[in-house]
Short mmCIF file of C-alpha atoms and ligand atoms in Angstrom, two decimals:
data_model
loop_
_atom_site.label_atom_id
_atom_site.label_comp_id
_atom_site.label_asym_id
_atom_site.label_seq_id
_atom_site.Cartn_x
_atom_site.Cartn_y
_atom_site.Cartn_z
CA UNK A 256 0.00 0.00 0.00
CA UNK A 257 1.31 3.46 -0.92
CA UNK A 258 0.62 6.21 1.61
CA UNK A 259 1.10 9.98 1.41
CA UNK A 260 0.17 12.84 3.68
CA UNK A 261 -0.06 16.59 3.58
CA UNK A 262 -0.92 19.18 6.19
CA UNK A 263 -2.14 22.72 6.69
CA UNK A 264 -2.23 25.05 9.68
CA UNK A 265 -5.22 27.08 10.78
CA UNK A 266 -5.63 29.47 13.68
CA UNK A 267 -8.91 29.32 15.58
CA UNK A 268 -10.30 29.77 19.07
CA UNK A 269 -12.68 27.41 20.84
CA UNK A 270 -14.29 26.51 24.15
CA UNK A 271 -14.91 22.90 25.12
CA UNK A 272 -17.78 21.97 27.47
CA UNK A 273 -16.69 21.06 30.98
CA UNK A 274 -18.21 18.13 32.90
CA UNK A 275 -20.30 20.57 34.97
CA UNK A 276 -21.94 21.94 31.81
CA UNK A 277 -20.04 25.23 31.71
CA UNK A 278 -17.60 26.13 28.93
CA UNK A 279 -13.86 26.30 29.46
CA UNK A 280 -12.38 29.81 28.97
CA UNK A 281 -12.01 30.88 25.34
CA UNK A 282 -8.51 30.29 23.99
CA UNK A 283 -6.83 29.73 20.64
CA UNK A 284 -4.66 27.13 19.00
CA UNK A 285 -2.62 26.88 15.84
CA UNK A 286 -4.22 23.66 14.65
CA UNK A 287 -2.11 21.41 12.44
CA UNK A 288 -4.39 19.29 10.28
CA UNK A 289 -2.88 16.30 8.51
CA UNK A 290 -4.59 14.22 5.82
CA UNK A 291 -3.39 10.68 5.10
CA UNK A 292 -4.25 9.09 1.74
CA UNK A 293 -3.54 5.54 0.61
CA UNK A 294 -3.75 3.61 -2.64
CA UNK A 295 -2.75 0.06 -3.57
CA UNK A 296 -1.76 1.28 -7.05
CA UNK A 297 -0.28 4.50 -8.39
CA UNK A 298 -1.87 6.67 -11.06
CA UNK A 299 -0.29 6.84 -14.55
CA UNK A 300 2.02 9.63 -13.30
CA UNK A 301 3.31 7.37 -10.50
CA UNK A 302 1.43 9.20 -7.74
CA UNK A 303 -1.05 8.36 -4.98
CA UNK A 304 -2.34 11.92 -5.39
CA UNK A 305 -0.95 15.12 -6.81
CA UNK A 306 0.23 17.21 -3.86
CA UNK A 307 -1.28 20.36 -5.36
CA UNK A 308 -4.65 18.62 -5.46
CA UNK A 309 -4.19 17.34 -1.88
CA UNK A 310 -3.26 20.79 -0.61
CA UNK A 311 -6.18 22.43 -2.41
CA UNK A 312 -8.68 19.91 -1.02
CA UNK A 313 -7.23 20.24 2.48
CA UNK A 314 -7.32 24.04 2.35
CA UNK A 315 -10.94 23.99 1.10
CA UNK A 316 -11.94 21.59 3.87
CA UNK A 317 -10.79 23.91 6.67
CA UNK A 318 -11.32 27.32 5.07
CA UNK A 319 -14.48 28.18 7.00
CA UNK A 320 -12.71 27.42 10.32
CA UNK A 321 -9.55 29.51 9.85
CA UNK A 322 -9.41 32.64 12.04
CA UNK A 323 -12.83 31.88 13.52
CA UNK A 324 -14.28 31.03 16.92
CA UNK A 325 -15.09 27.39 16.18
CA UNK A 326 -18.07 27.26 18.55
CA UNK A 327 -19.91 29.72 16.28
CA UNK A 328 -19.21 27.88 12.99
CA UNK A 329 -21.33 24.89 11.86
CA UNK A 330 -21.19 22.07 12.82
CA UNK A 331 -19.46 23.24 16.01
CA UNK A 332 -22.43 25.40 16.94
CA UNK A 333 -24.08 22.04 17.67
CA UNK A 334 -21.26 19.69 18.76
CA UNK A 335 -18.19 20.22 20.98
CA UNK A 336 -15.33 21.94 19.15
CA UNK A 337 -12.78 19.30 20.15
CA UNK A 338 -9.83 18.12 18.09
CA UNK A 339 -11.58 14.74 17.88
CA UNK A 340 -14.70 16.22 16.27
CA UNK A 341 -12.65 18.49 14.00
CA UNK A 342 -10.72 15.43 12.76
CA UNK A 343 -13.98 13.62 11.88
CA UNK A 344 -15.56 16.66 10.19
CA UNK A 345 -12.46 17.33 8.07
CA UNK A 346 -12.17 13.61 7.25
CA UNK A 347 -15.74 13.49 5.93
CA UNK A 348 -15.18 16.57 3.76
CA UNK A 349 -11.90 15.23 2.37
CA UNK A 350 -13.25 11.74 1.69
CA UNK A 351 -16.01 13.30 -0.43
CA UNK A 352 -13.56 15.24 -2.58
CA UNK A 353 -10.58 12.84 -2.74
CA UNK A 354 -11.85 9.25 -2.56
CA UNK A 355 -12.13 7.40 -5.84
CA UNK A 356 -11.92 3.78 -7.00
CA UNK A 357 -8.12 3.73 -6.61
CA UNK A 358 -7.35 5.79 -3.53
CA UNK A 359 -8.96 6.80 -0.26
CA UNK A 360 -8.45 9.09 2.69
CA UNK A 361 -7.68 6.73 5.59
CA UNK A 362 -7.11 9.15 8.49
CA UNK A 363 -7.08 12.79 9.53
CA UNK A 364 -4.94 13.99 12.44
CA UNK A 365 -5.56 17.24 14.28
CA UNK A 366 -2.65 18.55 16.35
CA UNK A 367 -3.65 21.19 18.94
CA UNK A 368 -0.20 21.41 20.52
CA UNK A 369 3.26 20.08 19.64
CA UNK A 370 2.53 16.89 21.57
CA UNK A 371 -1.25 16.43 21.58
CA UNK A 372 -3.07 15.00 18.57
CA UNK A 373 -6.48 13.48 17.84
CA UNK A 374 -7.05 11.13 14.90
CA UNK A 375 -10.22 9.97 13.19
CA UNK A 376 -10.18 6.98 10.91
CA UNK A 377 -13.10 4.81 9.82
CA UNK A 378 -12.23 1.59 11.65
ZN1 ZN B 573 -8.21 24.17 23.35
#
């Protein structure tokens, strides 16, 4: 299996619900969002995916979140704006635009800090 990845950075604030029902104080992160794509065979150019296409799809998938307060942007006006949920939302957007018969998005990672990362993958 061939695997490639690309990443973008966005800046956004958020507030996660606390166990007592209140929201944590508003704060921001520079979120590093990584898409992983795999394919058992390469395209005629010898690629899993053109990196320009990957970067464009990734940028499109996070554009409405960049420089925003995530809690006010759908779908995070209805679900907690956690790295876990952001990874799933971005995965679903990317799978729609990048998956075809040969290749598929297999995971999206969302790094909130240099050491903390959430991943969503469909298994
Ligand atoms: Zn945070």
